[in-house]
PDB file of C-alpha atoms in Angstrom:
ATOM      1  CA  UNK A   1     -95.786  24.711 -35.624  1.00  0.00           C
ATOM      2  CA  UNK A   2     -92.670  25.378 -35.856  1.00  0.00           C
ATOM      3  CA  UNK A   3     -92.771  28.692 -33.782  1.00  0.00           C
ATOM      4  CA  UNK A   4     -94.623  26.108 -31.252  1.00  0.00           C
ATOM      5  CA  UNK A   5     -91.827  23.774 -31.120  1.00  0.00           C
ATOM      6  CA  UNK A   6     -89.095  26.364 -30.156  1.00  0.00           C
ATOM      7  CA  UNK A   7     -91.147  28.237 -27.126  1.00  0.00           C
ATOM      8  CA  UNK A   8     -91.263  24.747 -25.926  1.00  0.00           C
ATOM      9  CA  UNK A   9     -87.700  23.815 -26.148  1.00  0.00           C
ATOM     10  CA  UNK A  10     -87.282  27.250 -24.078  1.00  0.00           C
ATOM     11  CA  UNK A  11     -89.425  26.849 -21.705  1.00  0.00           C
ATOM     12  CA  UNK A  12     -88.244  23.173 -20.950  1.00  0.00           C
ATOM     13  CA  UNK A  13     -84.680  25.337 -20.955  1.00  0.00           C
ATOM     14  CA  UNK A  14     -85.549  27.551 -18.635  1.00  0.00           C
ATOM     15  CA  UNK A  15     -86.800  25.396 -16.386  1.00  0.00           C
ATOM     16  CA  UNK A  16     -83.777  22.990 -16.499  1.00  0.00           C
ATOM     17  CA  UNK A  17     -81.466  25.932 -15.826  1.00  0.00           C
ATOM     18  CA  UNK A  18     -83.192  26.834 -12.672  1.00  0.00           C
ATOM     19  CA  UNK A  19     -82.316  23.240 -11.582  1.00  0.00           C
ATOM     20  CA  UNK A  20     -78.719  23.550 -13.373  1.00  0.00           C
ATOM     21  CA  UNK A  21     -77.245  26.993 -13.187  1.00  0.00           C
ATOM     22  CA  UNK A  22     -75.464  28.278 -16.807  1.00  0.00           C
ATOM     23  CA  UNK A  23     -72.809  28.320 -14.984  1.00  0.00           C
ATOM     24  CA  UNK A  24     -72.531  25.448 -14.177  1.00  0.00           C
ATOM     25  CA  UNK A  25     -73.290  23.923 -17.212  1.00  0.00           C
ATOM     26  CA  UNK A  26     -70.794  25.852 -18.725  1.00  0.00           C
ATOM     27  CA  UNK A  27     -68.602  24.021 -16.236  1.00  0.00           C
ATOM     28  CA  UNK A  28     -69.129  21.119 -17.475  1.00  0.00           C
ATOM     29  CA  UNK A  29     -68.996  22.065 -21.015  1.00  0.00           C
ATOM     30  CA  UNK A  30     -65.824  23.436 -20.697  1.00  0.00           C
ATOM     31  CA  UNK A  31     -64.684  19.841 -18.901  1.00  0.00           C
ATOM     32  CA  UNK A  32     -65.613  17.963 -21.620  1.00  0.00           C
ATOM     33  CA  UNK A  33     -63.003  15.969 -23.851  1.00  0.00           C
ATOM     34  CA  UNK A  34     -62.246  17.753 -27.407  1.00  0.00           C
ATOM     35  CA  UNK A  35     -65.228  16.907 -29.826  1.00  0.00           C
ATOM     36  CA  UNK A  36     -64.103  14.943 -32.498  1.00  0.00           C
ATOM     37  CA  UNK A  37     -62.836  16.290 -36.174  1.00  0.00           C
ATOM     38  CA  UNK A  38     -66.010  16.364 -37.792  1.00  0.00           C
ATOM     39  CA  UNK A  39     -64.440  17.807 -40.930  1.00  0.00           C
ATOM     40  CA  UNK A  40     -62.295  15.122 -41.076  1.00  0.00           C
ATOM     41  CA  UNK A  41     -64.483  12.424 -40.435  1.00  0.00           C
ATOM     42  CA  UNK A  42     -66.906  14.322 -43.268  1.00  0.00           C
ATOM     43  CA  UNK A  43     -64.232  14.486 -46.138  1.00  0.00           C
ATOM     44  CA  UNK A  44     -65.292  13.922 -49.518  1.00  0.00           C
ATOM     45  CA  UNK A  45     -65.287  10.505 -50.312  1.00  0.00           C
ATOM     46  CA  UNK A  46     -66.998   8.200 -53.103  1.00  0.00           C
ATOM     47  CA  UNK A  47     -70.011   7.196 -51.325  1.00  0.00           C
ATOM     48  CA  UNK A  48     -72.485   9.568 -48.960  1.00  0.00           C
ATOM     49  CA  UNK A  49     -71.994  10.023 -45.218  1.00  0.00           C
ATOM     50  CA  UNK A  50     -75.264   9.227 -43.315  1.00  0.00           C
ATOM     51  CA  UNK A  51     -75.993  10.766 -40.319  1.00  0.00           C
ATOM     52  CA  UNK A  52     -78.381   8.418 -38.983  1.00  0.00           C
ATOM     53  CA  UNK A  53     -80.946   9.663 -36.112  1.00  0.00           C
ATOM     54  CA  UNK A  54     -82.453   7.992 -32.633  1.00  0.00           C
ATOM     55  CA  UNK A  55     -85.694   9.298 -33.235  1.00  0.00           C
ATOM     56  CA  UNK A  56     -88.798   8.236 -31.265  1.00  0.00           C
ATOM     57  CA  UNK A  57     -91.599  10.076 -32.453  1.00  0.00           C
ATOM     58  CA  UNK A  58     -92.059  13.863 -34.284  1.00  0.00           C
ATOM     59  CA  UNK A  59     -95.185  15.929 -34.960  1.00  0.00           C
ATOM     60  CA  UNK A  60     -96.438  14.820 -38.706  1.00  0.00           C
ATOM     61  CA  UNK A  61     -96.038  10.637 -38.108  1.00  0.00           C
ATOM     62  CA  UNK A  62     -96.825  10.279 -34.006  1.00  0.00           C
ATOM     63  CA  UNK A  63     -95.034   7.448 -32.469  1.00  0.00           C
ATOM     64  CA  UNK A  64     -92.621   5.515 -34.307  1.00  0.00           C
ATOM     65  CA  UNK A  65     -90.485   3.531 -32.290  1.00  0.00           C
ATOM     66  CA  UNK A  66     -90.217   3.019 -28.197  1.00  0.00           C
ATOM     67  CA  UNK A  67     -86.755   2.884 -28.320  1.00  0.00           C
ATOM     68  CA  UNK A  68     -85.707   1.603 -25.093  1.00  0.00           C
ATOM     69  CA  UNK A  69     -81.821   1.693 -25.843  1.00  0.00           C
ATOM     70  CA  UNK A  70     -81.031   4.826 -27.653  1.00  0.00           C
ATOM     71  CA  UNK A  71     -77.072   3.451 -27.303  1.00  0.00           C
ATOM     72  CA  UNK A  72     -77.939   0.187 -28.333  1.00  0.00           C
ATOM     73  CA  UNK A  73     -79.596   1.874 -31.596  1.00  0.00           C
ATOM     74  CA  UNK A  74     -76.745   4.173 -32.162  1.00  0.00           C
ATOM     75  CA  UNK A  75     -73.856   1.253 -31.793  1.00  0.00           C
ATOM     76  CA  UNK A  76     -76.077  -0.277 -34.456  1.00  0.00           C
ATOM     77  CA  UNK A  77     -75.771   2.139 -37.189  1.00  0.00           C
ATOM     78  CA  UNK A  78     -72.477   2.583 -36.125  1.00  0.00           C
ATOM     79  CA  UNK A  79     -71.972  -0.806 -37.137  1.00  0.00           C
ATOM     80  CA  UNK A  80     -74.269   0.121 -40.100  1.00  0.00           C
ATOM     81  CA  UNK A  81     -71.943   2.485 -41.097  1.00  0.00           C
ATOM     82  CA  UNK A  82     -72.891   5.726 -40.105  1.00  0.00           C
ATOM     83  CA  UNK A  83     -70.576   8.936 -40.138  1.00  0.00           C
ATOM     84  CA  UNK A  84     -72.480  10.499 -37.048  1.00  0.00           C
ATOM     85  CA  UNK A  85     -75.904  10.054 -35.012  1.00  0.00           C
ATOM     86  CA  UNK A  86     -78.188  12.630 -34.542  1.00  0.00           C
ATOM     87  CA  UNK A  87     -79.757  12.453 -31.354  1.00  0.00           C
ATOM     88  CA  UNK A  88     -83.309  14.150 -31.314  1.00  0.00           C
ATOM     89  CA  UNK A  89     -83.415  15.496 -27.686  1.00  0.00           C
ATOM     90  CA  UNK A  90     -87.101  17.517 -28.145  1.00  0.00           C
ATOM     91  CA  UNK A  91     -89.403  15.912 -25.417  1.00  0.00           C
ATOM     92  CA  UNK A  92     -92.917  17.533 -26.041  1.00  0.00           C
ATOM     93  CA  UNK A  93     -92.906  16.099 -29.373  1.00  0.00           C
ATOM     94  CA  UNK A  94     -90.365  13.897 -30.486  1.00  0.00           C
ATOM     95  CA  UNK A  95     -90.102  12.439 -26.650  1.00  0.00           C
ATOM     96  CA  UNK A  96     -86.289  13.026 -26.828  1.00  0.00           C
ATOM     97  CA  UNK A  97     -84.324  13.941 -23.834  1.00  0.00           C
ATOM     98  CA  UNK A  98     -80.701  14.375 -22.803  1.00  0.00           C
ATOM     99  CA  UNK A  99     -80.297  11.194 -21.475  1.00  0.00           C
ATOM    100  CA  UNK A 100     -80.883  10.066 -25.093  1.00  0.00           C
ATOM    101  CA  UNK A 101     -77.606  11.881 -25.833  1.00  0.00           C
ATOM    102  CA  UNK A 102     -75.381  10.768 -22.848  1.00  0.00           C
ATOM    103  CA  UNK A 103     -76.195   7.177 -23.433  1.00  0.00           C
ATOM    104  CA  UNK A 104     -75.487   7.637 -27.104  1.00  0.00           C
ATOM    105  CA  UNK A 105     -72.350   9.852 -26.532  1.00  0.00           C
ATOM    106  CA  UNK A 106     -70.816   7.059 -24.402  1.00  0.00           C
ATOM    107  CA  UNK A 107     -71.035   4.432 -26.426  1.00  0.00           C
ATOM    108  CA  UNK A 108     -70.391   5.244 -29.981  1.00  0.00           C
ATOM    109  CA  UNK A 109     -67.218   6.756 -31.249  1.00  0.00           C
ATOM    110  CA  UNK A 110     -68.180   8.523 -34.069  1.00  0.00           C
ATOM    111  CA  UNK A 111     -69.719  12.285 -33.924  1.00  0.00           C
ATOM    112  CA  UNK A 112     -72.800  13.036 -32.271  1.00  0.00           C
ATOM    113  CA  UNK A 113     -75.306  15.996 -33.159  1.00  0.00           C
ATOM    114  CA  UNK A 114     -77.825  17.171 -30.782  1.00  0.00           C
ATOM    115  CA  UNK A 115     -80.762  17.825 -32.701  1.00  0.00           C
ATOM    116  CA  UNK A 116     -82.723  20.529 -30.575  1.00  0.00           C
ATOM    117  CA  UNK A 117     -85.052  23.502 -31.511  1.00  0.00           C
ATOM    118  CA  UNK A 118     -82.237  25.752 -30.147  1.00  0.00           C
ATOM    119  CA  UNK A 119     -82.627  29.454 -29.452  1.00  0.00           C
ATOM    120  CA  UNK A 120     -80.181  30.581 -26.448  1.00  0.00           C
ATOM    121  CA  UNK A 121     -76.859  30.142 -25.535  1.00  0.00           C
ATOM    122  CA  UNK A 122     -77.604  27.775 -22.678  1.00  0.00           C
ATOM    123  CA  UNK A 123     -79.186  25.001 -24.895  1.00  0.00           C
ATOM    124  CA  UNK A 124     -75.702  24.923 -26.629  1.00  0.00           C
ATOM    125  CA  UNK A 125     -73.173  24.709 -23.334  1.00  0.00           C
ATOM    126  CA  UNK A 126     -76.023  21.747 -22.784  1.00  0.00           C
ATOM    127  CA  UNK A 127     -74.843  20.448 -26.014  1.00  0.00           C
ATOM    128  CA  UNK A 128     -71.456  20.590 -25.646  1.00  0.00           C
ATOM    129  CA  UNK A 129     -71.573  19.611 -21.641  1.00  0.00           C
ATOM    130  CA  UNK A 130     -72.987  16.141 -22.795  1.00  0.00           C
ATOM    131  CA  UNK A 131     -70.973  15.397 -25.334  1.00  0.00           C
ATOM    132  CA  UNK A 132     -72.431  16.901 -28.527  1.00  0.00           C
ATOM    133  CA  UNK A 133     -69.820  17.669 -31.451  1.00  0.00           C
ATOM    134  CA  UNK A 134     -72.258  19.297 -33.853  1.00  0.00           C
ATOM    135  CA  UNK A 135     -75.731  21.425 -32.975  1.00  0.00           C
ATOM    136  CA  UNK A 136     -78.726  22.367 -34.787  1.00  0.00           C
ATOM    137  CA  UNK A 137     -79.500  25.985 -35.724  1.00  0.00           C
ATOM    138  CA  UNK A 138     -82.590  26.446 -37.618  1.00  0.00           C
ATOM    139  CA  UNK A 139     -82.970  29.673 -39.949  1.00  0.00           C
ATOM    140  CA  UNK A 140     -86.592  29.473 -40.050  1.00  0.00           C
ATOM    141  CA  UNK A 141     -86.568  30.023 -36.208  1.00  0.00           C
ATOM    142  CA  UNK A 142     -84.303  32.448 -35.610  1.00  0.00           C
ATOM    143  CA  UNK A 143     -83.741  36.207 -36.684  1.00  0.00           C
ATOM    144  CA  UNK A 144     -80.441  36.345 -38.521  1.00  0.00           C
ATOM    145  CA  UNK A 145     -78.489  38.422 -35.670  1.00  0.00           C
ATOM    146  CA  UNK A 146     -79.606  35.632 -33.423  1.00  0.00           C
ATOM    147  CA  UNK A 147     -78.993  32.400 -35.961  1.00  0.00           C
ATOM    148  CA  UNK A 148     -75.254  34.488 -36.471  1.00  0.00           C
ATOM    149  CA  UNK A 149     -74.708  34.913 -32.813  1.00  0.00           C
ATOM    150  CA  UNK A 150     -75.930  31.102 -31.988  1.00  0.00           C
ATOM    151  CA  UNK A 151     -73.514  29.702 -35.052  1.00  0.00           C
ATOM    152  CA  UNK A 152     -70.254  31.807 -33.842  1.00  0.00           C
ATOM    153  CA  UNK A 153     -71.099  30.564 -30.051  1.00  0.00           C
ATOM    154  CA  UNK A 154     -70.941  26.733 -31.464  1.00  0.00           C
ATOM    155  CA  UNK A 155     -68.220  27.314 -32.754  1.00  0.00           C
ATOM    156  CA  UNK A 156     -66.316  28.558 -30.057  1.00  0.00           C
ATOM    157  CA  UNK A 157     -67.390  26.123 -27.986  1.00  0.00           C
ATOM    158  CA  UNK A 158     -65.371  23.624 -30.332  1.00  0.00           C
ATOM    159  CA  UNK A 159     -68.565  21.940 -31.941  1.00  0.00           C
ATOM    160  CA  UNK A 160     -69.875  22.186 -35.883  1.00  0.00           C
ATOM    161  CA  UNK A 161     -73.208  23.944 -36.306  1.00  0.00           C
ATOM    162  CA  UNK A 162     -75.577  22.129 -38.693  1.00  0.00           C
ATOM    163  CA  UNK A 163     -77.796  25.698 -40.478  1.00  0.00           C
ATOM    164  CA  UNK A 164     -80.550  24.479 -41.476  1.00  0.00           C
ATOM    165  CA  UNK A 165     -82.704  26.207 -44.724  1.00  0.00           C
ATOM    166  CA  UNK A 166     -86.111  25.436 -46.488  1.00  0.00           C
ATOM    167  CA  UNK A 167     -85.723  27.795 -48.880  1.00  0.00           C
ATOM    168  CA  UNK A 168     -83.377  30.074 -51.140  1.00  0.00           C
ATOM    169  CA  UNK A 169     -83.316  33.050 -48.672  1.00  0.00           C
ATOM    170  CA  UNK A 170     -82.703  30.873 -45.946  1.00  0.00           C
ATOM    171  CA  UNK A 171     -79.601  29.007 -47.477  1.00  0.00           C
ATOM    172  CA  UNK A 172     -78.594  32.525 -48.140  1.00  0.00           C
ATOM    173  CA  UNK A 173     -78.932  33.231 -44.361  1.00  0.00           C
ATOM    174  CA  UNK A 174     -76.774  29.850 -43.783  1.00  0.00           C
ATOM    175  CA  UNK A 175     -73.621  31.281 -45.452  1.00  0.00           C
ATOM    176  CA  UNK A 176     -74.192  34.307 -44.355  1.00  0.00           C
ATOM    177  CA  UNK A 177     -73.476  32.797 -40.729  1.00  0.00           C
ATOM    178  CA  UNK A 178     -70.163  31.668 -41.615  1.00  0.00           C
ATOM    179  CA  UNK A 179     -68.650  27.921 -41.171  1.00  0.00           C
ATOM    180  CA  UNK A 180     -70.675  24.781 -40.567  1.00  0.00           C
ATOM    181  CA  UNK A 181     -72.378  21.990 -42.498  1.00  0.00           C
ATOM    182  CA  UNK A 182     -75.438  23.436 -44.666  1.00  0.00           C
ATOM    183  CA  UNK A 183     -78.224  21.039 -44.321  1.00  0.00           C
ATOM    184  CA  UNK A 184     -81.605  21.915 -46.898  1.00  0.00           C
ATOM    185  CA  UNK A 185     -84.567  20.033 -44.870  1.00  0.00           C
ATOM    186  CA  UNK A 186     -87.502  18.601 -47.464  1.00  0.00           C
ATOM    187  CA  UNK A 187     -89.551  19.063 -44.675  1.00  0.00           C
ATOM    188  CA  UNK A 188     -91.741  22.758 -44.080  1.00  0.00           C
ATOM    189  CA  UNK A 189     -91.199  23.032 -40.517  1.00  0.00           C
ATOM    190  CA  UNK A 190     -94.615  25.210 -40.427  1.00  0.00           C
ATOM    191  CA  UNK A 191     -96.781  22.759 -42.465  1.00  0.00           C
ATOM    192  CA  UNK A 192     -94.615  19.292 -42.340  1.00  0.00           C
ATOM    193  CA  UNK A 193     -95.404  19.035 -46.013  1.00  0.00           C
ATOM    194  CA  UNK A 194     -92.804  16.987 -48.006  1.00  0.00           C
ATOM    195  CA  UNK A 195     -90.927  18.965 -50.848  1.00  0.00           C
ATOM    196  CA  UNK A 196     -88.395  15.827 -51.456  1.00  0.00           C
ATOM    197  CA  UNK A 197     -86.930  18.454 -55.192  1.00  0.00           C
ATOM    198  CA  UNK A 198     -86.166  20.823 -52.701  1.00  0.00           C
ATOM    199  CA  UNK A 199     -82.838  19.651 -51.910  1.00  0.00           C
ATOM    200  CA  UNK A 200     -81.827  19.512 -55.824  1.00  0.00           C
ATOM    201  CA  UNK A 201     -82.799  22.636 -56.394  1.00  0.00           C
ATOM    202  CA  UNK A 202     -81.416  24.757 -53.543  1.00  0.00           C
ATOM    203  CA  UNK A 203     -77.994  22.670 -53.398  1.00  0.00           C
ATOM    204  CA  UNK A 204     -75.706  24.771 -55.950  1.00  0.00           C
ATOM    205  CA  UNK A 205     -75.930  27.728 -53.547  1.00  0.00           C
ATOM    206  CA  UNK A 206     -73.717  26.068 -51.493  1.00  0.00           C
ATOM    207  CA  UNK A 207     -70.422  26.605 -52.272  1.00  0.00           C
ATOM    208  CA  UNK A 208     -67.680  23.745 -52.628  1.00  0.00           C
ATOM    209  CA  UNK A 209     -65.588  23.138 -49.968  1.00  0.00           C
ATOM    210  CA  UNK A 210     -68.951  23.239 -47.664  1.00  0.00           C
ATOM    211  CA  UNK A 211     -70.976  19.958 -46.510  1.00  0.00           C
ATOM    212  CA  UNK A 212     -73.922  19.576 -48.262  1.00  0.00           C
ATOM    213  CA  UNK A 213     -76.315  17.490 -45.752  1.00  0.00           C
ATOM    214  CA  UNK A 214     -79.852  16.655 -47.367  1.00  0.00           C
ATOM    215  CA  UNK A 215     -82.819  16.290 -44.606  1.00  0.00           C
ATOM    216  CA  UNK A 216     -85.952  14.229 -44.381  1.00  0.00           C
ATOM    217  CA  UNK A 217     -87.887  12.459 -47.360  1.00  0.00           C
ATOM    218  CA  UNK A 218     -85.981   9.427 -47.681  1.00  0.00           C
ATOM    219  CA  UNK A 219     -87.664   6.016 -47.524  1.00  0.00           C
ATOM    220  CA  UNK A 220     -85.758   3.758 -50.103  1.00  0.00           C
ATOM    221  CA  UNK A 221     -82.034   3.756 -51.170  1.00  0.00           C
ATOM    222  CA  UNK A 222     -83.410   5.404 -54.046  1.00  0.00           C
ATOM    223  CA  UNK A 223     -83.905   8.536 -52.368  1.00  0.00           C
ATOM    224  CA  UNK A 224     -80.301   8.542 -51.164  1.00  0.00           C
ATOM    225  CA  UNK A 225     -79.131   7.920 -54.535  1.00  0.00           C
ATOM    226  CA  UNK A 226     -80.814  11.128 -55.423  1.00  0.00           C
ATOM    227  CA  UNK A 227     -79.689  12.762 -53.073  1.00  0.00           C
ATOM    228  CA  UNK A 228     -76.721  11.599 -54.073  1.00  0.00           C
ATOM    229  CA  UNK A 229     -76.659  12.142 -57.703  1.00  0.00           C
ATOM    230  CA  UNK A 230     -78.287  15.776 -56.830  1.00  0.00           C
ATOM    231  CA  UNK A 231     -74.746  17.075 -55.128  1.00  0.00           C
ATOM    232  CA  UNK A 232     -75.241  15.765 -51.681  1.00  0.00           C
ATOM    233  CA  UNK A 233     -72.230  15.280 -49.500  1.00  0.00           C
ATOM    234  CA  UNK A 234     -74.236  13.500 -46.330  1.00  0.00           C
ATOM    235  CA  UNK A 235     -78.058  12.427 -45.794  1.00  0.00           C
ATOM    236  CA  UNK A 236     -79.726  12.605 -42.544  1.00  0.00           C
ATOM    237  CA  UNK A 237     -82.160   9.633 -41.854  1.00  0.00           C
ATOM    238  CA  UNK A 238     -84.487   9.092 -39.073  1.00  0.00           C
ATOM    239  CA  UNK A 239     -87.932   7.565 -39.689  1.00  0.00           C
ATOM    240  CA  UNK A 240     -86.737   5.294 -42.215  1.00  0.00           C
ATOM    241  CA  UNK A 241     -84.049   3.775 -39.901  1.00  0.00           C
ATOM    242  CA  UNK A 242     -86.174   3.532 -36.824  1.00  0.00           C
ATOM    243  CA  UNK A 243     -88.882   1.747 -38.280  1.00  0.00           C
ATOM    244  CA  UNK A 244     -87.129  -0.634 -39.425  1.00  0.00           C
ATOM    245  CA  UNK A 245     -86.383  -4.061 -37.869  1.00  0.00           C
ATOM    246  CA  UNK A 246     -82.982  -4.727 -38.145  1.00  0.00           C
ATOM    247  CA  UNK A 247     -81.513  -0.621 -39.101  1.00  0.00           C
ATOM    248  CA  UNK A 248     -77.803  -1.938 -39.339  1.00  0.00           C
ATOM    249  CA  UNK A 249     -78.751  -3.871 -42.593  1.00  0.00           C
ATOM    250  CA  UNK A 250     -81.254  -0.901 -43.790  1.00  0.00           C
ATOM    251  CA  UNK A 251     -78.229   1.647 -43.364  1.00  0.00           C
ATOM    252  CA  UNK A 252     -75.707  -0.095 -45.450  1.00  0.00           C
ATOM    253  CA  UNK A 253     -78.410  -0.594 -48.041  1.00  0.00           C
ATOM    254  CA  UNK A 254     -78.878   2.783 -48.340  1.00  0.00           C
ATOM    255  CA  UNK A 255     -74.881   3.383 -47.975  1.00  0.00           C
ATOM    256  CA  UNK A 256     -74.627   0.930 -50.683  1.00  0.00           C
ATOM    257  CA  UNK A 257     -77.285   2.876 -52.953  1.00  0.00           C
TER     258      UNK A 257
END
């Protein structure tokens, strides 16, 4: 599946570039207003940073939410507390887009990530060009000279990559890529199987001084209080926010966990 997902993501890509040159993309990138201090925004603190998603559908659940307002969602966990929103911009499968990510980028003020099955360069001056701060980079999907190359091209471009590992190697593979937040998804991207111990038992790889983000499996504020409790500097929350009725009261529940 997940080998699936990211052919897809480049061949949506590629066809977007031959609307949208890469250089002028780049262009715009480059034009873009300094992304925020994620680091900053991220310090250690006594309670956990959520980094609450606009998520409309993904391959294990189906649909989960129309979402007609991705901004109006986004100012709500804003008000909900959220340190960042990811924005999933996937439109096979999770029926994201970058629209989803301007309309989100111009109305909240705190940082954005752009939550992509990324495997070029261009898919990260997209990032940056609409107003991304941090970007997804997925171990499972890349080989490590390409997940190394993708992670120091982030960074230059002034954003925070989010590596992403399912297992020990691959949170090996994460430092090995140098700087950025270290997130271990529950999830097995090739199965969608839940592993919600994963997190717990992966985490003390990770050195200090590096944000610990824990991915997927949380449906109560009891699973962010694990997550918690287990070493984790920020949770990332989608289904359980979008299915929810009012998600401003459901995030400070779980911020209040």
């Amino acid at each position: 599946m997940l080998a699936e997902l990211l052919a897809g993501s480049l061949q949506d890509a590629h066809q977007r570039r031959e609307v949208i040159s890469t250089a002028a993309v780049e262009r715009a990138a480059l034009k873009r207003e300094p992304t925020l201090d994620v680091a900053a925004i991220f310090a250690p603190r006594e309670r956990v940073h959520i980094i609450a998603e606009v998520k409309r559908a993904s391959p294990s659940r189906g649909e989960l939410a129309a979402i007609q307002d991705p901004a109006d969602l986004a100012a709500a966990y804003e008000r909900g507390g959220a340190s960042a929103v990811s924005v999933l911009t996937e439109q096979r499968r999770f029926r994201g887009s970058l629209d989803d990510l301007d309309a989100v980028r111009a109305r909240v003020r705190v940082p954005v990530l752009r939550k992509e099955f990324i495997g070029e360069e261009y898919q990260l001056l997209e990032a940056r060009a609409h107003g991304a701060d941090l970007a997804l980079l997925i171990a499972a999907a890349l080989d490590q000279k390409t997940f190394e190359r993708l992670a120091e091209f982030t960074r230059q471009l002034g954003m925070t990559p989010l590596l992403e590992a399912h297992s020990k190697d691959e949170v090996l593979r994460c430092l090995d890529a140098g700087e950025g937040f270290v997130g271990v998804n529950a999830r097995d991207l090739t199965t969608f199987t839940l592993h919600p111990e994963r997190f717990g038992e992966l985490q003390s790889l990770i050195p200090r001084g590096t944000i610990r983000v824990a991915e997927s499996a949380v449906a109560t504020p009891a699973d962010v209080r694990n997550y918690r409790d287990s070493g984790a500097d920020a949770v990332l929350i989608g289904e359980a926010l979008v299915t929810k009725h009012d998600p401003t009261a459901t995030l400070e529940s779980f911020l209040n966990a």
